[in-house]
């Protein structure tokens, strides 16, 4: 039996894609499926997004792009990260598109030149003379989730710098940009986290019409009664003040349930229960209100358990949590086509 099960609702992926397309008002949706589709499965998610109207897939590395090419055939794939000389040759052979941020445009491969408008990570300070290999110009938002003034400034910087290149595909918006800034739509938007139904703003995804696509389930592997003064877990961080039932869930930080999630809530038999004590490498404890049988279902994500709430407890973002969930021989991942 798997210690936990990961279920990805591809129907939710398609509905989220359509929500983003409506927000974009005619601009193309390019689905970002790097990091194995934010932990959801890049090939399956990519196929679902394309089926719902996305026109390209975006990845971080050439190797990720090659995986999509082998699995999905002749789809448009854009590699967002830097590539070595060997990887450029591989991209050329596989008809992948590359992002160039250093001004050196390789021959024989479709290229998007990246302009830095305020992110100060990858990108040129000004656009060079563009060769025939260049099919797009792009930039990236630094704070579309939290700083409207700076985001609008980036939009205007990008618009001004690319006016002479309106015959090329222009793209700057991410998920937050697509949902909040109509002026940022241009020709296409590269959307990741919203496609998976998580909020780029750390809020309830339903506020933007998004549906979480991932559900992560486990079960109680042990149930025990702590007497007053007894503790559970490393460091004795939880000490019972009264007779207290606790359940042990066979999932821990090695599986992606982070050590900082002590204090968050999961659902046990459909009811919210608090995670107590130290999260171990392969187990954590929940406080119960009564004795429950071993095998009682525990929902770690989905069905009312939101990545955004976990992220607030752990002092991080939902992106980091969902990309950190690991599937494997003892953590099965399955896909639901419609729900």
Short mmCIF file of C-alpha atoms in Angstrom, two decimals:
data_model
loop_
_atom_site.label_atom_id
_atom_site.label_comp_id
_atom_site.label_asym_id
_atom_site.label_seq_id
_atom_site.Cartn_x
_atom_site.Cartn_y
_atom_site.Cartn_z
CA UNK A 1 0.00 0.00 0.00
CA UNK A 2 1.28 3.49 -0.83
CA UNK A 3 2.12 5.68 2.15
CA UNK A 4 0.33 8.49 0.37
CA UNK A 5 -1.53 9.08 -2.89
CA UNK A 6 -1.31 12.10 -5.20
CA UNK A 7 -4.30 12.72 -7.45
CA UNK A 8 -4.23 15.34 -10.20
CA UNK A 9 -7.55 16.47 -11.65
CA UNK A 10 -6.87 17.25 -15.31
CA UNK A 11 -10.39 18.60 -15.61
CA UNK A 12 -9.45 21.31 -13.11
CA UNK A 13 -6.32 22.08 -15.15
CA UNK A 14 -8.46 22.61 -18.24
CA UNK A 15 -10.96 24.80 -16.39
CA UNK A 16 -8.16 26.92 -14.93
CA UNK A 17 -6.69 27.33 -18.41
CA UNK A 18 -10.02 28.59 -19.71
CA UNK A 19 -10.30 30.99 -16.75
CA UNK A 20 -6.90 32.42 -17.62
CA UNK A 21 -7.79 32.70 -21.30
CA UNK A 22 -10.89 34.71 -20.41
CA UNK A 23 -8.79 37.02 -18.25
CA UNK A 24 -6.30 37.50 -21.09
CA UNK A 25 -8.95 38.82 -23.44
CA UNK A 26 -7.53 37.41 -26.66
CA UNK A 27 -3.84 37.04 -25.81
CA UNK A 28 -2.38 33.55 -25.98
CA UNK A 29 -1.92 31.36 -22.91
CA UNK A 30 1.47 29.70 -22.61
CA UNK A 31 1.36 27.06 -19.89
CA UNK A 32 4.41 26.92 -17.60
CA UNK A 33 5.09 23.26 -16.79
CA UNK A 34 8.63 23.46 -15.42
CA UNK A 35 9.62 21.45 -12.32
CA UNK A 36 7.54 18.53 -13.64
CA UNK A 37 4.48 20.73 -13.92
CA UNK A 38 4.94 22.22 -10.44
CA UNK A 39 4.89 18.68 -9.09
CA UNK A 40 1.68 17.79 -10.97
CA UNK A 41 3.20 15.95 -13.94
CA UNK A 42 4.41 18.06 -16.85
CA UNK A 43 3.37 15.79 -19.71
CA UNK A 44 -0.20 15.20 -18.52
CA UNK A 45 -0.74 18.78 -17.39
CA UNK A 46 0.78 20.12 -20.59
CA UNK A 47 -1.52 17.98 -22.70
CA UNK A 48 -4.57 19.10 -20.70
CA UNK A 49 -3.63 22.78 -20.98
CA UNK A 50 -3.12 22.50 -24.74
CA UNK A 51 -6.46 20.77 -25.06
CA UNK A 52 -8.12 23.69 -23.27
CA UNK A 53 -6.63 26.31 -25.57
CA UNK A 54 -3.06 26.97 -24.47
CA UNK A 55 -0.80 27.39 -27.50
CA UNK A 56 2.67 26.73 -26.03
CA UNK A 57 4.40 25.09 -23.09
CA UNK A 58 7.21 26.70 -21.07
CA UNK A 59 9.95 24.87 -19.18
CA UNK A 60 13.11 25.84 -17.32
CA UNK A 61 15.65 23.61 -19.04
CA UNK A 62 16.38 22.05 -22.40
CA UNK A 63 16.15 18.60 -20.85
CA UNK A 64 12.62 19.35 -19.64
CA UNK A 65 11.80 20.52 -23.16
CA UNK A 66 13.17 17.34 -24.71
CA UNK A 67 10.96 15.27 -22.42
CA UNK A 68 7.89 17.14 -23.65
CA UNK A 69 8.98 16.83 -27.27
CA UNK A 70 9.30 13.05 -26.96
CA UNK A 71 5.97 12.68 -25.17
CA UNK A 72 3.78 15.25 -26.92
CA UNK A 73 5.24 15.55 -30.40
CA UNK A 74 5.05 18.75 -32.40
CA UNK A 75 3.92 21.21 -29.73
CA UNK A 76 5.47 24.63 -29.21
CA UNK A 77 7.97 24.51 -26.34
CA UNK A 78 9.85 27.49 -24.93
CA UNK A 79 12.89 26.98 -22.67
CA UNK A 80 13.00 29.86 -20.17
CA UNK A 81 16.40 29.21 -18.58
CA UNK A 82 19.94 29.49 -19.94
CA UNK A 83 21.38 26.80 -22.22
CA UNK A 84 24.93 25.58 -22.79
CA UNK A 85 26.40 25.19 -26.28
CA UNK A 86 25.58 21.48 -26.26
CA UNK A 87 22.01 22.20 -25.12
CA UNK A 88 21.56 24.83 -27.84
CA UNK A 89 22.44 22.17 -30.40
CA UNK A 90 19.95 19.78 -28.80
CA UNK A 91 17.29 22.48 -28.81
CA UNK A 92 17.95 23.17 -32.49
CA UNK A 93 17.61 19.49 -33.38
CA UNK A 94 14.37 19.19 -31.38
CA UNK A 95 12.85 22.49 -32.63
CA UNK A 96 12.67 23.96 -29.14
CA UNK A 97 12.58 27.74 -28.69
CA UNK A 98 15.12 29.44 -26.42
CA UNK A 99 15.23 32.56 -24.28
CA UNK A 100 18.37 34.64 -24.77
CA UNK A 101 19.36 37.11 -22.08
CA UNK A 102 22.99 37.89 -22.95
CA UNK A 103 22.67 39.28 -26.47
CA UNK A 104 24.30 36.33 -28.26
CA UNK A 105 21.64 34.92 -30.58
CA UNK A 106 22.40 31.42 -31.88
CA UNK A 107 21.65 30.54 -35.49
CA UNK A 108 19.06 28.05 -36.62
CA UNK A 109 16.91 28.13 -33.49
CA UNK A 110 13.85 30.25 -32.71
CA UNK A 111 14.72 32.79 -30.02
CA UNK A 112 12.95 35.09 -27.57
CA UNK A 113 15.11 37.99 -26.38
CA UNK A 114 14.59 38.88 -22.72
CA UNK A 115 14.58 42.47 -21.52
CA UNK A 116 15.11 43.31 -17.86
CA UNK A 117 12.41 45.79 -16.82
CA UNK A 118 12.91 45.45 -13.07
CA UNK A 119 13.38 41.83 -12.05
CA UNK A 120 17.20 42.15 -12.18
CA UNK A 121 17.73 38.46 -12.69
CA UNK A 122 17.97 37.40 -16.36
CA UNK A 123 17.70 39.97 -19.11
CA UNK A 124 19.28 42.74 -21.16
CA UNK A 125 19.13 46.39 -20.19
CA UNK A 126 18.22 47.28 -23.77
CA UNK A 127 17.29 45.35 -26.87
CA UNK A 128 19.99 44.80 -29.50
CA UNK A 129 19.50 44.64 -33.25
CA UNK A 130 17.42 41.52 -33.74
CA UNK A 131 18.22 38.82 -36.25
CA UNK A 132 15.74 36.73 -38.20
CA UNK A 133 15.98 33.97 -35.55
CA UNK A 134 14.21 36.22 -33.04
CA UNK A 135 10.48 35.48 -32.90
CA UNK A 136 9.64 37.11 -29.56
CA UNK A 137 10.62 39.72 -26.99
CA UNK A 138 9.81 39.25 -23.34
CA UNK A 139 10.31 40.35 -19.76
CA UNK A 140 9.27 39.13 -16.32
CA UNK A 141 7.37 40.72 -13.45
CA UNK A 142 9.08 41.12 -10.09
CA UNK A 143 6.06 41.81 -7.89
CA UNK A 144 2.76 41.47 -9.75
CA UNK A 145 1.37 39.66 -6.71
CA UNK A 146 1.97 42.52 -4.30
CA UNK A 147 3.06 45.83 -5.86
CA UNK A 148 0.70 47.36 -8.41
CA UNK A 149 2.68 50.55 -8.94
CA UNK A 150 5.93 48.78 -9.80
CA UNK A 151 4.11 46.28 -11.99
CA UNK A 152 2.52 49.06 -14.03
CA UNK A 153 5.95 50.70 -14.29
CA UNK A 154 7.35 47.46 -15.71
CA UNK A 155 4.48 47.27 -18.20
CA UNK A 156 5.21 50.77 -19.46
CA UNK A 157 8.96 50.14 -19.63
CA UNK A 158 8.30 47.01 -21.66
CA UNK A 159 5.76 48.67 -23.92
CA UNK A 160 8.09 51.59 -24.64
CA UNK A 161 11.12 49.38 -25.29
CA UNK A 162 9.26 47.01 -27.62
CA UNK A 163 7.07 49.37 -29.66
CA UNK A 164 9.32 48.91 -32.68
CA UNK A 165 8.99 45.13 -32.39
CA UNK A 166 5.22 44.78 -32.34
CA UNK A 167 5.51 42.39 -35.31
CA UNK A 168 7.12 39.90 -32.91
CA UNK A 169 5.36 38.06 -30.08
CA UNK A 170 5.58 40.19 -26.94
CA UNK A 171 5.04 38.63 -23.53
CA UNK A 172 5.63 39.73 -19.93
CA UNK A 173 2.68 38.56 -17.80
CA UNK A 174 2.79 35.68 -15.32
CA UNK A 175 -0.25 34.28 -13.47
CA UNK A 176 -0.64 37.34 -11.25
CA UNK A 177 -0.21 39.63 -14.23
CA UNK A 178 -2.78 37.75 -16.27
CA UNK A 179 -5.36 37.89 -13.49
CA UNK A 180 -4.89 41.50 -12.36
CA UNK A 181 -3.34 43.61 -15.13
CA UNK A 182 -5.16 43.73 -18.49
CA UNK A 183 -2.49 46.15 -19.75
CA UNK A 184 0.09 43.36 -19.39
CA UNK A 185 -1.57 40.88 -21.74
CA UNK A 186 0.28 41.94 -24.93
CA UNK A 187 0.38 38.89 -27.25
CA UNK A 188 0.84 36.06 -24.77
CA UNK A 189 1.15 35.34 -21.04
CA UNK A 190 3.26 32.67 -19.38
CA UNK A 191 1.09 31.27 -16.59
CA UNK A 192 2.17 28.67 -14.08
CA UNK A 193 0.79 28.59 -10.55
CA UNK A 194 -2.76 29.66 -11.46
CA UNK A 195 -2.97 26.85 -14.01
CA UNK A 196 -2.69 24.40 -11.11
CA UNK A 197 -5.41 26.17 -9.17
CA UNK A 198 -3.18 27.78 -6.55
CA UNK A 199 -3.35 31.50 -5.88
CA UNK A 200 -0.39 33.67 -6.91
CA UNK A 201 -1.56 36.08 -4.20
CA UNK A 202 -1.53 33.60 -1.31
CA UNK A 203 -5.32 33.94 -1.02
CA UNK A 204 -8.24 31.57 -1.57
CA UNK A 205 -7.93 30.45 -5.23
CA UNK A 206 -11.71 30.58 -5.60
CA UNK A 207 -11.51 34.39 -5.44
CA UNK A 208 -10.07 34.25 -8.97
CA UNK A 209 -12.21 31.36 -10.16
CA UNK A 210 -9.39 28.82 -9.80
CA UNK A 211 -9.71 25.18 -8.72
CA UNK A 212 -6.82 23.35 -7.02
CA UNK A 213 -5.95 20.39 -9.21
CA UNK A 214 -3.86 18.37 -6.78
CA UNK A 215 -5.07 16.23 -3.93
CA UNK A 216 -2.67 14.52 -1.54
CA UNK A 217 -4.02 11.80 0.75
CA UNK A 218 -2.62 9.46 3.36
CA UNK A 219 -4.02 7.62 6.38
CA UNK A 220 -3.48 7.12 10.07
CA UNK A 221 -0.80 4.50 10.53
CA UNK A 222 -0.96 4.49 14.33
CA UNK A 223 -3.27 5.93 16.97
CA UNK A 224 -2.24 6.29 20.60
CA UNK A 225 -3.32 7.98 23.81
CA UNK A 226 -0.87 10.38 25.46
CA UNK A 227 -1.20 10.88 29.19
CA UNK A 228 -0.52 14.30 30.78
CA UNK A 229 3.20 15.02 30.60
CA UNK A 230 3.85 12.61 27.72
CA UNK A 231 5.11 13.92 24.40
CA UNK A 232 5.32 12.96 20.74
CA UNK A 233 8.12 13.53 18.27
CA UNK A 234 11.64 14.92 18.32
CA UNK A 235 12.44 17.62 20.82
CA UNK A 236 9.24 17.02 22.84
CA UNK A 237 7.67 20.05 21.16
CA UNK A 238 4.19 18.77 21.97
CA UNK A 239 3.54 17.70 25.55
CA UNK A 240 0.02 16.60 26.48
CA UNK A 241 -1.64 18.66 29.17
CA UNK A 242 -4.53 16.19 29.47
CA UNK A 243 -5.26 12.73 28.07
CA UNK A 244 -4.91 13.31 24.31
CA UNK A 245 -5.41 11.03 21.34
CA UNK A 246 -2.88 11.49 18.55
CA UNK A 247 -2.58 9.90 15.14
CA UNK A 248 0.65 9.22 13.28
CA UNK A 249 0.62 9.88 9.53
CA UNK A 250 3.36 8.09 7.51
CA UNK A 251 4.44 11.20 5.55
CA UNK A 252 7.21 13.66 6.37
CA UNK A 253 9.60 16.23 5.02
CA UNK A 254 11.31 13.69 2.73
CA UNK A 255 7.96 13.42 0.95
CA UNK A 256 7.51 17.18 0.75
CA UNK A 257 5.47 17.72 3.93
CA UNK A 258 7.82 20.35 5.28
CA UNK A 259 9.27 20.46 8.77
CA UNK A 260 7.85 23.97 9.18
CA UNK A 261 4.26 22.72 8.88
CA UNK A 262 3.87 22.08 12.60
CA UNK A 263 0.66 23.86 13.59
CA UNK A 264 -1.05 23.66 10.21
CA UNK A 265 -4.30 21.79 9.72
CA UNK A 266 -5.04 18.69 7.68
CA UNK A 267 -8.34 16.80 7.49
CA UNK A 268 -8.77 13.49 9.30
CA UNK A 269 -11.96 11.67 8.35
CA UNK A 270 -13.00 14.95 6.73
CA UNK A 271 -12.54 17.05 9.88
CA UNK A 272 -9.80 19.67 10.43
CA UNK A 273 -7.07 18.50 12.79
CA UNK A 274 -3.91 20.25 13.93
CA UNK A 275 -0.42 18.96 13.17
CA UNK A 276 1.49 18.76 16.46
CA UNK A 277 5.08 18.12 17.46
CA UNK A 278 8.03 18.03 15.08
CA UNK A 279 7.48 16.85 11.53
CA UNK A 280 9.90 13.96 11.00
CA UNK A 281 11.52 12.77 7.78
CA UNK A 282 8.75 10.24 7.15
CA UNK A 283 6.01 10.88 9.73
CA UNK A 284 4.07 13.55 11.56
CA UNK A 285 1.46 13.61 14.33
CA UNK A 286 -2.04 15.07 14.42
CA UNK A 287 -4.09 15.86 17.50
CA UNK A 288 -7.40 13.94 17.53
CA UNK A 289 -10.58 14.55 19.51
CA UNK A 290 -11.24 10.84 19.92
CA UNK A 291 -9.85 7.41 19.17
CA UNK A 292 -9.99 6.60 15.47
CA UNK A 293 -9.09 3.36 13.69
CA UNK A 294 -5.81 2.84 11.89
CA UNK A 295 -6.41 3.47 8.20
CA UNK A 296 -8.64 6.49 8.73
CA UNK A 297 -8.19 8.81 5.69
CA UNK A 298 -6.07 11.93 6.06
CA UNK A 299 -6.17 14.70 3.47
CA UNK A 300 -2.93 16.68 3.28
CA UNK A 301 -3.93 18.89 0.34
CA UNK A 302 -7.20 19.36 -1.51
CA UNK A 303 -10.86 19.17 -0.50
CA UNK A 304 -10.62 22.24 1.70
CA UNK A 305 -6.97 21.88 2.69
CA UNK A 306 -5.23 24.69 0.80
CA UNK A 307 -1.58 25.02 -0.09
CA UNK A 308 -1.89 28.73 0.71
CA UNK A 309 -2.83 27.98 4.34
CA UNK A 310 0.08 25.54 4.69
CA UNK A 311 2.39 28.15 3.20
CA UNK A 312 1.38 30.77 5.76
CA UNK A 313 2.20 28.33 8.56
CA UNK A 314 5.57 27.39 7.03
CA UNK A 315 6.51 30.97 6.16
CA UNK A 316 6.82 30.23 2.45
CA UNK A 317 4.68 30.24 -0.71
CA UNK A 318 2.37 27.66 -2.20
CA UNK A 319 4.69 27.25 -5.18
CA UNK A 320 7.43 25.81 -2.98
CA UNK A 321 5.09 23.40 -1.25
CA UNK A 322 3.50 21.87 -4.34
CA UNK A 323 6.76 21.57 -6.26
CA UNK A 324 8.32 19.82 -3.26
CA UNK A 325 5.81 16.96 -3.14
CA UNK A 326 7.54 13.81 -4.31
CA UNK A 327 5.91 10.88 -6.04
CA UNK A 328 7.62 7.51 -6.16
CA UNK A 329 7.14 3.79 -5.50
CA UNK A 330 5.55 4.46 -2.10
CA UNK A 331 3.77 7.67 -3.15
CA UNK A 332 1.51 6.86 -6.06
CA UNK A 333 0.37 9.60 -8.49
CA UNK A 334 -2.70 9.15 -10.61
CA UNK A 335 -4.59 11.40 -12.99
CA UNK A 336 -8.31 12.01 -13.16
CA UNK A 337 -9.37 13.05 -16.64
CA UNK A 338 -12.70 14.58 -15.63
CA UNK A 339 -14.35 15.27 -12.33
#
